[in-house]
Amino acid sequence: GRRLLTHVSDVMRRGAEVPAVRETATLKEAVLEMSRGRLGMTAIIAADGSVRGVFTDGDLRRAFEKVTDFAAARIAEIMTENPRCIRPDALAVEAVQLMERHKINQLLVIDEAGALVGALNMHDLFRAKVI
């Protein structure tokens, strides 16, 4: 029953709980924001407010293979563009299916204009007893 009634908006993190940086941020700024948010990722936001990308713990590990100057690195150069996202009115079980299908642990939640409104990870879904 709970799986059929729980929406993404019921379990997602909102506002200051959602780690996010502008696309002009440095790698250091993105890593600090990712650590602050404790979701294993940070959203990368374009000047118009839309989601441009995501930077995850996995992206950080891969950056060690590519980036030679961490002090000068810009997040837009190493982020994952066009990340998997979900709408807040989707069922939470759809978020689980999307995460399983794409082997990811977190999702950004966007509105119809593509603006960031929240985020969630597998732990949020466990806590809500969706999984």
mmCIF file of C-alpha atoms in Angstrom:
data_model
loop_
_atom_site.group_PDB
_atom_site.id
_atom_site.type_symbol
_atom_site.label_atom_id
_atom_site.label_comp_id
_atom_site.label_asym_id
_atom_site.label_seq_id
_atom_site.Cartn_x
_atom_site.Cartn_y
_atom_site.Cartn_z
ATOM 1 C CA GLY A 1 0.000 0.000 0.000
ATOM 2 C CA ARG A 2 2.676 2.488 1.005
ATOM 3 C CA ARG A 3 4.557 1.903 -2.257
ATOM 4 C CA LEU A 4 1.512 2.921 -4.273
ATOM 5 C CA LEU A 5 0.757 6.039 -2.250
ATOM 6 C CA THR A 6 4.197 7.519 -1.634
ATOM 7 C CA HIS A 7 5.357 10.192 -4.060
ATOM 8 C CA VAL A 8 8.859 11.508 -4.611
ATOM 9 C CA SER A 9 7.759 14.803 -3.011
ATOM 10 C CA ASP A 10 6.944 12.887 0.201
ATOM 11 C CA VAL A 11 10.502 11.580 0.659
ATOM 12 C CA MET A 12 12.786 14.041 -1.152
ATOM 13 C CA ARG A 13 15.114 16.492 0.523
ATOM 14 C CA ARG A 14 14.389 20.167 -0.082
ATOM 15 C CA GLY A 15 15.950 23.598 0.155
ATOM 16 C CA ALA A 16 19.257 23.816 1.998
ATOM 17 C CA GLU A 17 19.306 20.008 2.355
ATOM 18 C CA VAL A 18 20.001 19.717 -1.381
ATOM 19 C CA PRO A 19 23.655 20.221 -2.298
ATOM 20 C CA ALA A 20 24.037 22.459 -5.356
ATOM 21 C CA VAL A 21 26.612 24.745 -6.966
ATOM 22 C CA ARG A 22 26.601 26.969 -10.039
ATOM 23 C CA GLU A 23 28.247 25.648 -13.201
ATOM 24 C CA THR A 24 30.985 28.249 -12.720
ATOM 25 C CA ALA A 25 32.092 26.623 -9.432
ATOM 26 C CA THR A 26 35.513 25.133 -8.899
ATOM 27 C CA LEU A 27 36.085 21.472 -8.201
ATOM 28 C CA LYS A 28 36.941 22.381 -4.602
ATOM 29 C CA GLU A 29 33.656 24.263 -4.123
ATOM 30 C CA ALA A 30 31.699 21.313 -5.522
ATOM 31 C CA VAL A 31 33.479 18.797 -3.286
ATOM 32 C CA LEU A 32 32.889 20.944 -0.202
ATOM 33 C CA GLU A 33 29.191 21.282 -1.087
ATOM 34 C CA MET A 34 28.935 17.544 -1.730
ATOM 35 C CA SER A 35 30.434 16.857 1.714
ATOM 36 C CA ARG A 36 28.089 19.349 3.368
ATOM 37 C CA GLY A 37 25.018 17.820 1.749
ATOM 38 C CA ARG A 38 25.865 14.212 2.664
ATOM 39 C CA LEU A 39 24.107 12.779 -0.372
ATOM 40 C CA GLY A 40 27.185 11.609 -2.261
ATOM 41 C CA MET A 41 26.569 14.201 -4.958
ATOM 42 C CA THR A 42 25.932 17.831 -5.742
ATOM 43 C CA ALA A 43 23.695 19.297 -8.430
ATOM 44 C CA ILE A 44 25.275 21.638 -10.960
ATOM 45 C CA ILE A 45 22.980 24.564 -11.767
ATOM 46 C CA ALA A 46 23.083 26.679 -14.954
ATOM 47 C CA ALA A 47 22.737 30.464 -14.952
ATOM 48 C CA ASP A 48 19.040 30.142 -15.890
ATOM 49 C CA GLY A 49 18.386 27.965 -12.823
ATOM 50 C CA SER A 50 18.038 24.683 -14.685
ATOM 51 C CA VAL A 51 19.944 21.542 -13.774
ATOM 52 C CA ARG A 52 23.022 21.306 -15.990
ATOM 53 C CA GLY A 53 24.674 18.288 -14.430
ATOM 54 C CA VAL A 54 25.587 16.319 -11.355
ATOM 55 C CA PHE A 55 28.885 15.610 -9.643
ATOM 56 C CA THR A 56 29.032 12.380 -7.628
ATOM 57 C CA ASP A 57 31.515 10.530 -5.465
ATOM 58 C CA GLY A 58 32.182 8.329 -8.497
ATOM 59 C CA ASP A 59 32.882 11.395 -10.643
ATOM 60 C CA LEU A 60 35.361 12.549 -8.014
ATOM 61 C CA ARG A 61 37.222 9.228 -8.138
ATOM 62 C CA ARG A 62 37.302 9.364 -11.951
ATOM 63 C CA ALA A 63 38.582 12.967 -11.783
ATOM 64 C CA PHE A 64 41.783 11.695 -10.180
ATOM 65 C CA GLU A 65 42.551 9.919 -13.472
ATOM 66 C CA LYS A 66 41.867 12.976 -15.678
ATOM 67 C CA VAL A 67 42.532 16.179 -13.770
ATOM 68 C CA THR A 68 46.118 17.351 -13.436
ATOM 69 C CA ASP A 69 45.537 20.705 -11.714
ATOM 70 C CA PHE A 70 42.852 20.317 -9.049
ATOM 71 C CA ALA A 71 43.207 23.940 -7.945
ATOM 72 C CA ALA A 72 42.275 25.245 -11.402
ATOM 73 C CA ALA A 73 39.661 22.603 -12.304
ATOM 74 C CA ARG A 74 36.134 23.850 -13.013
ATOM 75 C CA ILE A 75 33.228 21.589 -12.157
ATOM 76 C CA ALA A 76 31.624 22.114 -15.590
ATOM 77 C CA GLU A 77 34.617 20.326 -17.147
ATOM 78 C CA ILE A 78 34.232 17.116 -15.144
ATOM 79 C CA MET A 79 30.581 16.836 -14.103
ATOM 80 C CA THR A 80 28.148 14.358 -15.590
ATOM 81 C CA GLU A 81 25.913 16.288 -17.982
ATOM 82 C CA ASN A 82 22.187 15.636 -18.379
ATOM 83 C CA PRO A 83 21.803 13.585 -15.193
ATOM 84 C CA ARG A 84 18.921 11.253 -14.471
ATOM 85 C CA CYS A 85 16.139 13.272 -12.864
ATOM 86 C CA ILE A 86 12.608 12.681 -11.696
ATOM 87 C CA ARG A 87 9.580 14.878 -11.080
ATOM 88 C CA PRO A 88 8.193 15.407 -7.559
ATOM 89 C CA ASP A 89 4.762 14.028 -8.517
ATOM 90 C CA ALA A 90 6.216 10.667 -9.636
ATOM 91 C CA LEU A 91 5.671 7.674 -7.387
ATOM 92 C CA ALA A 92 8.622 6.896 -5.116
ATOM 93 C CA VAL A 93 8.631 3.343 -6.457
ATOM 94 C CA GLU A 94 9.369 4.848 -9.904
ATOM 95 C CA ALA A 95 12.452 6.473 -8.404
ATOM 96 C CA VAL A 96 13.582 3.074 -7.120
ATOM 97 C CA GLN A 97 13.076 1.518 -10.557
ATOM 98 C CA LEU A 98 14.984 4.347 -12.256
ATOM 99 C CA MET A 99 17.882 4.018 -9.812
ATOM 100 C CA GLU A 100 18.024 0.243 -10.250
ATOM 101 C CA ARG A 101 17.802 0.425 -14.049
ATOM 102 C CA HIS A 102 20.647 2.931 -14.313
ATOM 103 C CA LYS A 103 22.658 1.614 -11.339
ATOM 104 C CA ILE A 104 22.676 4.931 -9.503
ATOM 105 C CA ASN A 105 22.090 5.723 -5.836
ATOM 106 C CA GLN A 106 20.639 9.225 -5.990
ATOM 107 C CA LEU A 107 18.342 11.331 -8.136
ATOM 108 C CA LEU A 108 17.777 15.012 -8.622
ATOM 109 C CA VAL A 109 14.153 16.148 -8.510
ATOM 110 C CA ILE A 110 13.181 18.815 -11.029
ATOM 111 C CA ASP A 111 10.038 20.749 -11.874
ATOM 112 C CA GLU A 112 8.488 21.068 -15.331
ATOM 113 C CA ALA A 113 10.911 23.902 -16.209
ATOM 114 C CA GLY A 114 13.948 21.781 -15.308
ATOM 115 C CA ALA A 115 14.710 23.692 -12.093
ATOM 116 C CA LEU A 116 16.043 21.806 -9.082
ATOM 117 C CA VAL A 117 13.385 21.317 -6.386
ATOM 118 C CA GLY A 118 14.869 18.431 -4.421
ATOM 119 C CA ALA A 119 17.003 15.317 -4.290
ATOM 120 C CA LEU A 120 16.803 11.848 -2.848
ATOM 121 C CA ASN A 121 18.946 8.782 -2.424
ATOM 122 C CA MET A 122 18.357 5.130 -1.631
ATOM 123 C CA HIS A 123 18.580 5.804 2.117
ATOM 124 C CA ASP A 124 15.642 8.235 1.874
ATOM 125 C CA LEU A 125 13.615 5.501 0.161
ATOM 126 C CA PHE A 126 14.632 2.899 2.777
ATOM 127 C CA ARG A 127 13.664 5.299 5.576
ATOM 128 C CA ALA A 128 10.244 5.834 3.962
ATOM 129 C CA LYS A 129 9.859 2.023 3.662
ATOM 130 C CA VAL A 130 9.439 2.258 -0.109
ATOM 131 C CA ILE A 131 12.114 -0.430 -0.462
#
